[in-house]
mmCIF file of C-alpha atoms in Angstrom:
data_model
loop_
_atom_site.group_PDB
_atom_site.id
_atom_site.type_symbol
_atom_site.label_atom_id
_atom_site.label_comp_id
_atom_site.label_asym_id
_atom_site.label_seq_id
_atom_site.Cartn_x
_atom_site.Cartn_y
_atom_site.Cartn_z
ATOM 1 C CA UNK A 1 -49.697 -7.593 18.652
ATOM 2 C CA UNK A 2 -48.144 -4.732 20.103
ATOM 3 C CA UNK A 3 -48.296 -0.603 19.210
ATOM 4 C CA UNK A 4 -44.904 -0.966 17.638
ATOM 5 C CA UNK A 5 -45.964 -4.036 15.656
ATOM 6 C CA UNK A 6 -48.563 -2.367 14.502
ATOM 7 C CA UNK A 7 -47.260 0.469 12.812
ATOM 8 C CA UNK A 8 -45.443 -1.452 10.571
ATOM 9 C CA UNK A 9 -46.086 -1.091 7.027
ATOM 10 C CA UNK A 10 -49.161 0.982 8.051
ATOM 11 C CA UNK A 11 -49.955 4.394 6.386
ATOM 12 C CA UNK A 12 -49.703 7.192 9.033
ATOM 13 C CA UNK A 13 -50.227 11.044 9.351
ATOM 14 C CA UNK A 14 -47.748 12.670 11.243
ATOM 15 C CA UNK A 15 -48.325 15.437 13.828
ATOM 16 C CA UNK A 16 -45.365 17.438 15.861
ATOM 17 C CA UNK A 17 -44.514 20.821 15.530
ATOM 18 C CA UNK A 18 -40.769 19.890 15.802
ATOM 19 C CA UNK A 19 -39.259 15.960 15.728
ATOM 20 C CA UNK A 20 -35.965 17.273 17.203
ATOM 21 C CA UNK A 21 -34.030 14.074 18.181
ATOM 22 C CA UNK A 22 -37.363 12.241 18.214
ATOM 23 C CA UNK A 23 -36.902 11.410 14.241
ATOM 24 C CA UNK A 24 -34.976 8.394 14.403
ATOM 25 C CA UNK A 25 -37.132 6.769 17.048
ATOM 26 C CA UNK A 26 -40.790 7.673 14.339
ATOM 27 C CA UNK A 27 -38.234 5.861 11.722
ATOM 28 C CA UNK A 28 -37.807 2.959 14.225
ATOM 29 C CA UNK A 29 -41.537 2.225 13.435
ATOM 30 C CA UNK A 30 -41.793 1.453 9.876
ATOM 31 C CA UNK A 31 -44.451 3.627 9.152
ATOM 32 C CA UNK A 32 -45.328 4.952 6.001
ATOM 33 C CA UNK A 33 -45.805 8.830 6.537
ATOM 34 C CA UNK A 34 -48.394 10.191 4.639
ATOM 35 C CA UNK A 35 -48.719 14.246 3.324
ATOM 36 C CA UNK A 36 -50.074 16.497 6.391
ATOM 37 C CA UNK A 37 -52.962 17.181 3.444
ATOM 38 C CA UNK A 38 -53.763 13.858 2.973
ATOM 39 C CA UNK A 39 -57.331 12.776 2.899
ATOM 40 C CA UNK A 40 -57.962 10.770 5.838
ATOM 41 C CA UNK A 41 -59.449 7.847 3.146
ATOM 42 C CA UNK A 42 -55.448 7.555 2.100
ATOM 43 C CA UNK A 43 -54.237 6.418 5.745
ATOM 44 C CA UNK A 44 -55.075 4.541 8.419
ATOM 45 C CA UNK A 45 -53.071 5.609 11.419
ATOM 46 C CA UNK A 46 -51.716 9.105 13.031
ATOM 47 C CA UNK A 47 -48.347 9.028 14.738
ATOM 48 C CA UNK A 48 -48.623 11.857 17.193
ATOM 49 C CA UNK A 49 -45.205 13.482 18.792
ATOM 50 C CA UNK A 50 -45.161 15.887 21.956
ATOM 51 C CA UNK A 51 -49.012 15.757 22.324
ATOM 52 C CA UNK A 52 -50.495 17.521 18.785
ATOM 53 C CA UNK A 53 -53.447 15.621 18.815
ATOM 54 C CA UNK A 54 -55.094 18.355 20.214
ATOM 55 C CA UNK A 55 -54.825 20.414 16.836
ATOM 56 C CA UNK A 56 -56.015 17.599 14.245
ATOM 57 C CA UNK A 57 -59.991 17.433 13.671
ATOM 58 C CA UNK A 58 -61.606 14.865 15.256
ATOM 59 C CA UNK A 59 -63.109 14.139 11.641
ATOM 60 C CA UNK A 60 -59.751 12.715 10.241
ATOM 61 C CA UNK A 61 -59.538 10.975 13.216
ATOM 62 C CA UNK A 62 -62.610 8.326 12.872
ATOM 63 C CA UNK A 63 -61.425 4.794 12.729
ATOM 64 C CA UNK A 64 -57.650 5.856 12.791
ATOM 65 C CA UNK A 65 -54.932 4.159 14.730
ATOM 66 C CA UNK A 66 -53.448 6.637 17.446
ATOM 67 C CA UNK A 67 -49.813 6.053 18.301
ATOM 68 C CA UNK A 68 -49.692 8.508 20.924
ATOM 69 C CA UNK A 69 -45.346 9.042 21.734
ATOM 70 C CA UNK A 70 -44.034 11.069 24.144
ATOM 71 C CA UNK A 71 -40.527 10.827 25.813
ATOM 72 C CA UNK A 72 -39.918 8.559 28.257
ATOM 73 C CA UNK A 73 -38.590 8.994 31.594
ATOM 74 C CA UNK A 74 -34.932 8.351 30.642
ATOM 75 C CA UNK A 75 -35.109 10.038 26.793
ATOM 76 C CA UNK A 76 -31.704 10.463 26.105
ATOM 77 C CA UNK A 77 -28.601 12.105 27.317
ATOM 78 C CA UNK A 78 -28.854 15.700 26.720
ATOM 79 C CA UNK A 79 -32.104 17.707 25.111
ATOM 80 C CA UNK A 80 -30.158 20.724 23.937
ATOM 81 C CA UNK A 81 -32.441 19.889 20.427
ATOM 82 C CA UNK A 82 -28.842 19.256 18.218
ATOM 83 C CA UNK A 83 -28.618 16.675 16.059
ATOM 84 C CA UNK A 84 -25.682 15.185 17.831
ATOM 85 C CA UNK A 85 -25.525 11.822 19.171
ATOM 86 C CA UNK A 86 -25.691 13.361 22.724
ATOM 87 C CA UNK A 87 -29.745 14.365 21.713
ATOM 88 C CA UNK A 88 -30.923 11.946 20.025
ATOM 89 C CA UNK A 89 -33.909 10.006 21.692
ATOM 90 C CA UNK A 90 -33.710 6.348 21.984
ATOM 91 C CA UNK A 91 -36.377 5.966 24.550
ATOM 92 C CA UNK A 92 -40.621 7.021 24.447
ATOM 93 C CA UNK A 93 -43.688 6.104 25.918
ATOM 94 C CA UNK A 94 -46.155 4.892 23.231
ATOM 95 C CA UNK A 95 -49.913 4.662 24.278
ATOM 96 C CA UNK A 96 -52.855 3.816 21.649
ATOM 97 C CA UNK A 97 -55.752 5.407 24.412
ATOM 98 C CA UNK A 98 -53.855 8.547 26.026
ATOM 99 C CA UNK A 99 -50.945 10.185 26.602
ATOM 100 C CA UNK A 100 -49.438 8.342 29.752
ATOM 101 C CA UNK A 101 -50.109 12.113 31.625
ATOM 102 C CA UNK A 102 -53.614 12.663 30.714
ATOM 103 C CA UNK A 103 -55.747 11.667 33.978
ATOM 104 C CA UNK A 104 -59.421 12.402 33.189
ATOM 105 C CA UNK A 105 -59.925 8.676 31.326
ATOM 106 C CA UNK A 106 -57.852 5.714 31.048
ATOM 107 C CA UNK A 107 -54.679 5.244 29.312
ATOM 108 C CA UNK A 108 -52.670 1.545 28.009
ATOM 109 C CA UNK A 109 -50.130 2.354 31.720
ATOM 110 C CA UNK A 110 -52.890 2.961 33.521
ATOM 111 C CA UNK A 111 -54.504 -0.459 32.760
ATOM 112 C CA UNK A 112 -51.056 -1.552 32.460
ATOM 113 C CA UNK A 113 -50.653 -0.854 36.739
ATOM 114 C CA UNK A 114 -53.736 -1.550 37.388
ATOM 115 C CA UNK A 115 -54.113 -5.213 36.083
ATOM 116 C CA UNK A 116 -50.424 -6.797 35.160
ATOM 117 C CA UNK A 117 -48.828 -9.385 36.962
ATOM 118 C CA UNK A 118 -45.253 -8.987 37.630
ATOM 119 C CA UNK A 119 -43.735 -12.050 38.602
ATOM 120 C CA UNK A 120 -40.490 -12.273 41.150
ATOM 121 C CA UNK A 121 -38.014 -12.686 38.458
ATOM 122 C CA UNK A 122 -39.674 -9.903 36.652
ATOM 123 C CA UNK A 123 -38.918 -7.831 40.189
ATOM 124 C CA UNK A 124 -35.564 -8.529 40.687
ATOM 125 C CA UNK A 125 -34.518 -7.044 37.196
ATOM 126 C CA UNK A 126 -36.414 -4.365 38.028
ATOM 127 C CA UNK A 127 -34.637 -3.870 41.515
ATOM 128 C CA UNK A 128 -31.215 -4.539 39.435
ATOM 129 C CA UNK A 129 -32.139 -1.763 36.945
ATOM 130 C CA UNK A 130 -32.748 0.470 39.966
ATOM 131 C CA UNK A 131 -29.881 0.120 41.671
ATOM 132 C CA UNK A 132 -28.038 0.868 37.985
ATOM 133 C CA UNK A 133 -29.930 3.924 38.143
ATOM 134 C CA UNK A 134 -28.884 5.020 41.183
ATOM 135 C CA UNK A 135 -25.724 4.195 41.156
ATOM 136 C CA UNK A 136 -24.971 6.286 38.219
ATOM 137 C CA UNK A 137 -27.349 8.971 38.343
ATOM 138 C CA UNK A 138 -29.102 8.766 35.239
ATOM 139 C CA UNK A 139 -32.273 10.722 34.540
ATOM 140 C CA UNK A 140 -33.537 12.575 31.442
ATOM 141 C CA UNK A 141 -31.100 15.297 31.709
ATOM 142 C CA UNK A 142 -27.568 14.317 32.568
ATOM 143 C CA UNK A 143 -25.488 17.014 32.679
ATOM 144 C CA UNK A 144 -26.465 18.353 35.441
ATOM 145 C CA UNK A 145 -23.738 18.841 38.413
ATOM 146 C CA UNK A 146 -23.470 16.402 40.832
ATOM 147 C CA UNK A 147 -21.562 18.254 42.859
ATOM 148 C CA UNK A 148 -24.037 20.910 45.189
ATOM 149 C CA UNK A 149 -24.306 20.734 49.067
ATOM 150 C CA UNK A 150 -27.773 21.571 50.545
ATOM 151 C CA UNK A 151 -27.636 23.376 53.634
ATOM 152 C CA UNK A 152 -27.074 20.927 56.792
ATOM 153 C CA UNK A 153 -30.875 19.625 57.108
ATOM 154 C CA UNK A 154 -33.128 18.373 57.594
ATOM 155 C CA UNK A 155 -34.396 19.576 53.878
ATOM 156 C CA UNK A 156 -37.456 19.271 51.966
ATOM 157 C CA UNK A 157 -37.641 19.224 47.964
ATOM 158 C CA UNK A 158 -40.278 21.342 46.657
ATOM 159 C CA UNK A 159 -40.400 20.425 42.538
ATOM 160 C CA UNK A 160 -41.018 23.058 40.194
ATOM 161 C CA UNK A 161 -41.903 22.356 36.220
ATOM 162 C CA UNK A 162 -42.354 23.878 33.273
ATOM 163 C CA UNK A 163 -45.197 26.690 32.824
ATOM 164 C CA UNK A 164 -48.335 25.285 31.144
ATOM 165 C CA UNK A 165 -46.279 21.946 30.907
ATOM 166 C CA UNK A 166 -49.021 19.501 29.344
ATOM 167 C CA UNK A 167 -48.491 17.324 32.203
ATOM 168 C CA UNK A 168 -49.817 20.057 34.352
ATOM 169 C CA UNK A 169 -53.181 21.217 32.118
ATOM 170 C CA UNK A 170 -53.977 17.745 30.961
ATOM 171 C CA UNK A 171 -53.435 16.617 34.871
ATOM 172 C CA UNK A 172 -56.143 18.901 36.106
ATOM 173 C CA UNK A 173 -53.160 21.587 37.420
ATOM 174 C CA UNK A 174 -52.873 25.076 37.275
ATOM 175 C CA UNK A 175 -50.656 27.631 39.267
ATOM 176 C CA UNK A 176 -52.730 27.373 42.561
ATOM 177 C CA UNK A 177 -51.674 24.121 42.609
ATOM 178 C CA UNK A 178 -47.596 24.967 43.138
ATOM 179 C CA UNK A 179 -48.831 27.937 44.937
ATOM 180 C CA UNK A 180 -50.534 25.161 47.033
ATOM 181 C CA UNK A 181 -47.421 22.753 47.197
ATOM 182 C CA UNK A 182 -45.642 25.156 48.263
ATOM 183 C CA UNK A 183 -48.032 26.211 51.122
ATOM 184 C CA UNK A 184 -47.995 22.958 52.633
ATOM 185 C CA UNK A 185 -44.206 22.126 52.450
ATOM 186 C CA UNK A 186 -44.099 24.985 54.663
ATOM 187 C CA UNK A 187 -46.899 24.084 57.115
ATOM 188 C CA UNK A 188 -45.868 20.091 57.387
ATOM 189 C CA UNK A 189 -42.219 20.723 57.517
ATOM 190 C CA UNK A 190 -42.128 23.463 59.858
ATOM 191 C CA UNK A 191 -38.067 22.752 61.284
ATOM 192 C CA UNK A 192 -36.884 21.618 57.757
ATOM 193 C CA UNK A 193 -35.693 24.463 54.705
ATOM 194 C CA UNK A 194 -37.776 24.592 52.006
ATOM 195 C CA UNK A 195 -35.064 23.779 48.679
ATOM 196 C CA UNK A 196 -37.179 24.481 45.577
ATOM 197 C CA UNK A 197 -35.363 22.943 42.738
ATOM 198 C CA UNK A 198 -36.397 25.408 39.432
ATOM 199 C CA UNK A 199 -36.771 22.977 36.711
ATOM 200 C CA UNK A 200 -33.741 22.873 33.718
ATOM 201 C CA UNK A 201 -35.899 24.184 30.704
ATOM 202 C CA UNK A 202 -36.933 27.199 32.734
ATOM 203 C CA UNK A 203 -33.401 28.019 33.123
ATOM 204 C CA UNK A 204 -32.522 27.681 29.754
ATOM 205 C CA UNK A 205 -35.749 29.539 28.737
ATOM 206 C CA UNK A 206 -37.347 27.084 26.392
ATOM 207 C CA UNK A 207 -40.562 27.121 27.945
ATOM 208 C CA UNK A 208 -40.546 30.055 30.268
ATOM 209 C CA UNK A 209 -37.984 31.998 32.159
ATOM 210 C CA UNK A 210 -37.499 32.365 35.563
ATOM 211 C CA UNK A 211 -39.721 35.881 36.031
ATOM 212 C CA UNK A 212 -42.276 33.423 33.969
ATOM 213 C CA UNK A 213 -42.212 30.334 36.257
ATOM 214 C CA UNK A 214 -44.286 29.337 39.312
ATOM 215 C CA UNK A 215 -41.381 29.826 41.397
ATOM 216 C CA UNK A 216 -39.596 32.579 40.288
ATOM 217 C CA UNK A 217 -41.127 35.532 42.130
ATOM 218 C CA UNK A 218 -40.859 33.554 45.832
ATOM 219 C CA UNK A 219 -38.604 35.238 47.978
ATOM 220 C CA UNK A 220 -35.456 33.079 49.767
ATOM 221 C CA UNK A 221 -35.551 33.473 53.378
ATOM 222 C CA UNK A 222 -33.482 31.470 56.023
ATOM 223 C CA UNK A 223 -36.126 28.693 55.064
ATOM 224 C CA UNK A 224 -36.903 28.860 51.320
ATOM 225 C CA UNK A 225 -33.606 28.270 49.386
ATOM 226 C CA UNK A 226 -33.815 28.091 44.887
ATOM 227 C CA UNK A 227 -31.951 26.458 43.390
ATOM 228 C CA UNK A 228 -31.719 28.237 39.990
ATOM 229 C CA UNK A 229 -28.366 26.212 38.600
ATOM 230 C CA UNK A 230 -28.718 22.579 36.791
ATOM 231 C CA UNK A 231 -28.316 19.683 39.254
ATOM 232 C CA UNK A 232 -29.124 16.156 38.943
ATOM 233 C CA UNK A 233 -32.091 15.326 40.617
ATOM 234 C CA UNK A 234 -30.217 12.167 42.696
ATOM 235 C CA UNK A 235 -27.478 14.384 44.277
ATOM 236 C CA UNK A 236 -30.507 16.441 45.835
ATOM 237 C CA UNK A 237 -32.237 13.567 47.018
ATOM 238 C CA UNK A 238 -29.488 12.384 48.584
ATOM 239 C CA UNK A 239 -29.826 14.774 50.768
ATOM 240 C CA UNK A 240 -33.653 15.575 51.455
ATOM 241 C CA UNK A 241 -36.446 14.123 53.598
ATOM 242 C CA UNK A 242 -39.156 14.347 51.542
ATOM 243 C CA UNK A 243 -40.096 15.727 48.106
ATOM 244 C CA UNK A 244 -42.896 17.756 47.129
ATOM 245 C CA UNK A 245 -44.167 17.726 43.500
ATOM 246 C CA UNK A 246 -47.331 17.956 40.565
ATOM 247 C CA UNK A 247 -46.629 15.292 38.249
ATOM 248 C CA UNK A 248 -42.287 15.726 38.162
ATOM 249 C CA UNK A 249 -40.441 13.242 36.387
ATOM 250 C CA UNK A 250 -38.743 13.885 39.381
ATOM 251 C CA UNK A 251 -41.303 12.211 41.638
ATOM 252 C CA UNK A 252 -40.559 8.926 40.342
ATOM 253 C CA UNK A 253 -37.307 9.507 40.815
ATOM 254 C CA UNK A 254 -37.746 10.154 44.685
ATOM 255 C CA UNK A 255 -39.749 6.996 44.930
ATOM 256 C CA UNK A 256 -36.916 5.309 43.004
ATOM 257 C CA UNK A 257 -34.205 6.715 45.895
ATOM 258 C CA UNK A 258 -37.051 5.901 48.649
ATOM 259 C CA UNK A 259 -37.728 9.292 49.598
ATOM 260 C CA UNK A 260 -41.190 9.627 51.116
ATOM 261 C CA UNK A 261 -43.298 11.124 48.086
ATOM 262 C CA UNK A 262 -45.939 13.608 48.357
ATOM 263 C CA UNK A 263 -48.047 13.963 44.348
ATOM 264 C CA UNK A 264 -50.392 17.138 44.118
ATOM 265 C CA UNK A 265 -51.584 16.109 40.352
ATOM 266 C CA UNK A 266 -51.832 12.772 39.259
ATOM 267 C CA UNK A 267 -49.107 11.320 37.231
ATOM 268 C CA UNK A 268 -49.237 7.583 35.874
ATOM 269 C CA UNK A 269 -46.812 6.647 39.206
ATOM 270 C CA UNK A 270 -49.274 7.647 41.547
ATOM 271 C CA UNK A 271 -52.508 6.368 43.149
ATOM 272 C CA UNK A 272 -51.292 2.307 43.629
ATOM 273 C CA UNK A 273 -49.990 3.206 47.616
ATOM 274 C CA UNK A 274 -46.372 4.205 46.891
ATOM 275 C CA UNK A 275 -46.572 7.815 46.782
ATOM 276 C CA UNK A 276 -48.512 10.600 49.320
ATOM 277 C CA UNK A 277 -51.866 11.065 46.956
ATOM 278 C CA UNK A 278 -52.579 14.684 48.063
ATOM 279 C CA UNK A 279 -54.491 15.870 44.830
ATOM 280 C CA UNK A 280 -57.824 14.485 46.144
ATOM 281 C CA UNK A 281 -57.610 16.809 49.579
ATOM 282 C CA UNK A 282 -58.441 19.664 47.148
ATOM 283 C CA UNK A 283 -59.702 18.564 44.086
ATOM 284 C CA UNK A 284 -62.593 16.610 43.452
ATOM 285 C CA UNK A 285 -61.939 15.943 40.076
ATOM 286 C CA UNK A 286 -59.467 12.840 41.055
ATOM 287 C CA UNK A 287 -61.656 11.535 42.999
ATOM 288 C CA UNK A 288 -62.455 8.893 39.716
ATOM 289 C CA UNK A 289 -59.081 9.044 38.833
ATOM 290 C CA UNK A 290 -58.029 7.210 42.557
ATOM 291 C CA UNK A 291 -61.462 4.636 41.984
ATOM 292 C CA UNK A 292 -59.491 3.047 38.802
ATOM 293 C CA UNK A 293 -56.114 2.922 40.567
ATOM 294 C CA UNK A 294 -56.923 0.256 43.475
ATOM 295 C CA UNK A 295 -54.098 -2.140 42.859
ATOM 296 C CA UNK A 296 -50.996 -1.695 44.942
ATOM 297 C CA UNK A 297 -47.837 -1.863 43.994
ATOM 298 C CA UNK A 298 -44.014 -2.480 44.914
ATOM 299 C CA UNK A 299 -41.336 -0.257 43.780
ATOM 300 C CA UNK A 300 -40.050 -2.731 41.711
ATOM 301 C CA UNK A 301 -43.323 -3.621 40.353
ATOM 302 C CA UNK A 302 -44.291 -0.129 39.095
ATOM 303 C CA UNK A 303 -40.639 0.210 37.793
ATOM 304 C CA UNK A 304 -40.896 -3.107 35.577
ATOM 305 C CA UNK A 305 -44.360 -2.115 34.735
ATOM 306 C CA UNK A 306 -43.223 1.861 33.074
ATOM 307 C CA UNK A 307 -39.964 0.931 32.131
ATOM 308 C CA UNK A 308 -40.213 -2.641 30.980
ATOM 309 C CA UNK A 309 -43.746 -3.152 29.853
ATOM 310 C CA UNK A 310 -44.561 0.498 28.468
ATOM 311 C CA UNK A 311 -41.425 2.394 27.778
ATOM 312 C CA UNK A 312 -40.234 1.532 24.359
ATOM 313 C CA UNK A 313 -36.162 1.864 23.422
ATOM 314 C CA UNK A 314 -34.037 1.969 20.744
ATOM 315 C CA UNK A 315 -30.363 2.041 19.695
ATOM 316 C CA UNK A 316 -28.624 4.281 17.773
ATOM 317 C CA UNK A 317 -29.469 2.031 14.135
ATOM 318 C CA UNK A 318 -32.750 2.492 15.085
ATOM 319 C CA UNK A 319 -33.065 -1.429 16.208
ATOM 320 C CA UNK A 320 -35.348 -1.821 19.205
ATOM 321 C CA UNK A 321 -33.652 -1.864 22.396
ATOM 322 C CA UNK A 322 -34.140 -3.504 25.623
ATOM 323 C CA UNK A 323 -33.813 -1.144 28.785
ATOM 324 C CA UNK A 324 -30.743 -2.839 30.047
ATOM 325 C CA UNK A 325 -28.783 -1.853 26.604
ATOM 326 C CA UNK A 326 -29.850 1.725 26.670
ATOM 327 C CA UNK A 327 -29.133 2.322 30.845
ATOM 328 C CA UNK A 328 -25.537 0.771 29.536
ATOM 329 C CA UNK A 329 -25.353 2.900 27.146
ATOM 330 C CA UNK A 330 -26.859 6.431 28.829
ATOM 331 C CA UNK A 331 -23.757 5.129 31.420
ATOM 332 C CA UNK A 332 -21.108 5.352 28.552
ATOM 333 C CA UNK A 333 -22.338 8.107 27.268
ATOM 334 C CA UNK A 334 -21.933 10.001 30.507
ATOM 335 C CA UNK A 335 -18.328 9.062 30.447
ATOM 336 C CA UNK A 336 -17.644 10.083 27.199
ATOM 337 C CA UNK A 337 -19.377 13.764 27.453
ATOM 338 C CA UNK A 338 -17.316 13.978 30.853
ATOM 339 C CA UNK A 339 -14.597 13.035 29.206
ATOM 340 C CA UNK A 340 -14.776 15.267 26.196
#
């Protein structure tokens, strides 16, 4: 039986400071939601959004169902936080053991990567699905310009993210670690510019601003160039070498556009021989985190794996989905908000 079967009919405390356009996909599950009082004797699972588990007691925990969600790595089209069709999120990562981010112990796509077999059917959707991606450039954010001309190369992407991002505490990162990235970018890649790419929510100051970012006080200089404007992550990486990031979204994305990939934290696409596993050159601390990950994988492997076997979709009725409805429909939607 899987997570989503399971929350079926099943009484469930709710934790999120804000659902946002997550609401119709905690509908999708059928859950019975409980009073945030409730005594922990009146319900037998906890539905956790945007990674609150860390405020709830581990006492009304105890023999509780987890449904750890968190967005997945194509979400929606915009994340603005309206209530418009444009917002809403139709696609999540659900894990029962940890949030897919959370590197110190085991998580359901960790033993996911590590142990399931993906058969060569299986990989040719998967390689169909990427080239859909790519073709239309759809990510988790997408409207971003496609239209911006790097500097004539060769160029290296350096990937910024959000400021105490939980991606970043919860993947054993802190600000040495950009300060770090950074550092070597400019070592390795001494005849290439350095094109830092300031990530979107720091420019629209939901998390931090950009004189509160890891980035924002480096200088430019005819080798460091920021890019502090909204751009979609493909047109750049069209036009780079390499990329340089913690635990990006974006870093997938690289590997998806087969850009060589070079991970500083340890995000659930890393550690099975795809990417450039630099984390455990300066921090012991992955050193168990790279012992659990000894299966390699394809591209098209880990991409059935996350966004087949793990990510969970639905449409806008809030009837599960399969990935190949909502890429079609991400696609329309880009022509319509274009179009508008």
């Amino acid at each position: 039986m899987s997570l989503i079967e399971k929350a079926k009919g099943m009484k469930c405390l709710l934790l999120g400071a804000s659902l946002d356009g997550r609401k119709l996909f905690v509908e999708s599950l059928g859950a019975e939601i409980v009073d945030e009082n409730a005594h922990p004797r009146d319900y037998d699972g906890v539905i956790v959004v945007g990674g609150a588990l860390a405020r709830l007691h581990r006492s009304r925990l105890e023999n509780k169902q987890v449904f750890r969600i968190e967005a997945g790595y194509l979400r929606s089209f915009l994340m603005d936080r309206s209530d418009s069709k444009f917002d809403k999120a139709l696609c999540f990562f659900v894990d029962e053991l940890n949030d897919h981010y959370f590197c110190n112990s085991p998580s359901t796509i960790e033993n996911l990567l590590q142990n399931f077999t993906v058969n060569k059917q299986q990989e040719q959707q998967a390689r169909r699905f990427i080239n859909q991606i790519l073709q239309n450039k759809i990510t988790k954010y997408n409207n971003q310009s496609e239209e911006y001309l790097l500097p004539k190369g060769p160029n290296v992407l350096v990937v910024e993210q959000s400021m105490k991002d939980q991606a970043i505490l919860y993947g054993n990162g802190s600000e040495q670690s950009f300060k770090h990235m950074l550092e070597c970018a400019l070592d390795e890649n001494p005849a290439h510019k350095i094109i830092i790419k300031i990530h979107p929510d720091t420019l629209d100051g939901k998390r931090a601003t950009l004189a509160n970012s890891y980035y924002g006080a480096v200088k430019e200089n005819d080798r460091i160039i920021k890019i502090t404007q909204k751009v979609n992550p493909y047109t750049l990486l069209q036009q780079v070498e390499k990329t340089y990031a913690f635990s990006s979204m974006l870093g997938i994305e690289s590997l998806l556009a087969g850009v060589e990939t070079h991970i500083f934290g340890m995000p659930c696409y890393a550690g099975w021989g795809l990417t450039k596993d630099r984390s455990i050159e300066f921090n012991k601390d992955f050193i168990p985190v790279a012992g659990r990950r000894t299966t390699k994988r394809t591209i098209e492997e880990l991409v059935y794996i996350i966004y087949y076997e793990y990510t969970r979709y639905i449409d806008y009725n809030g009837n599960h989905s399969t990935p190949e409805n909502f890429l079609n429909e991400m696609i329309k939607l880009k022509a319509e908000y274009n179009n508008v």
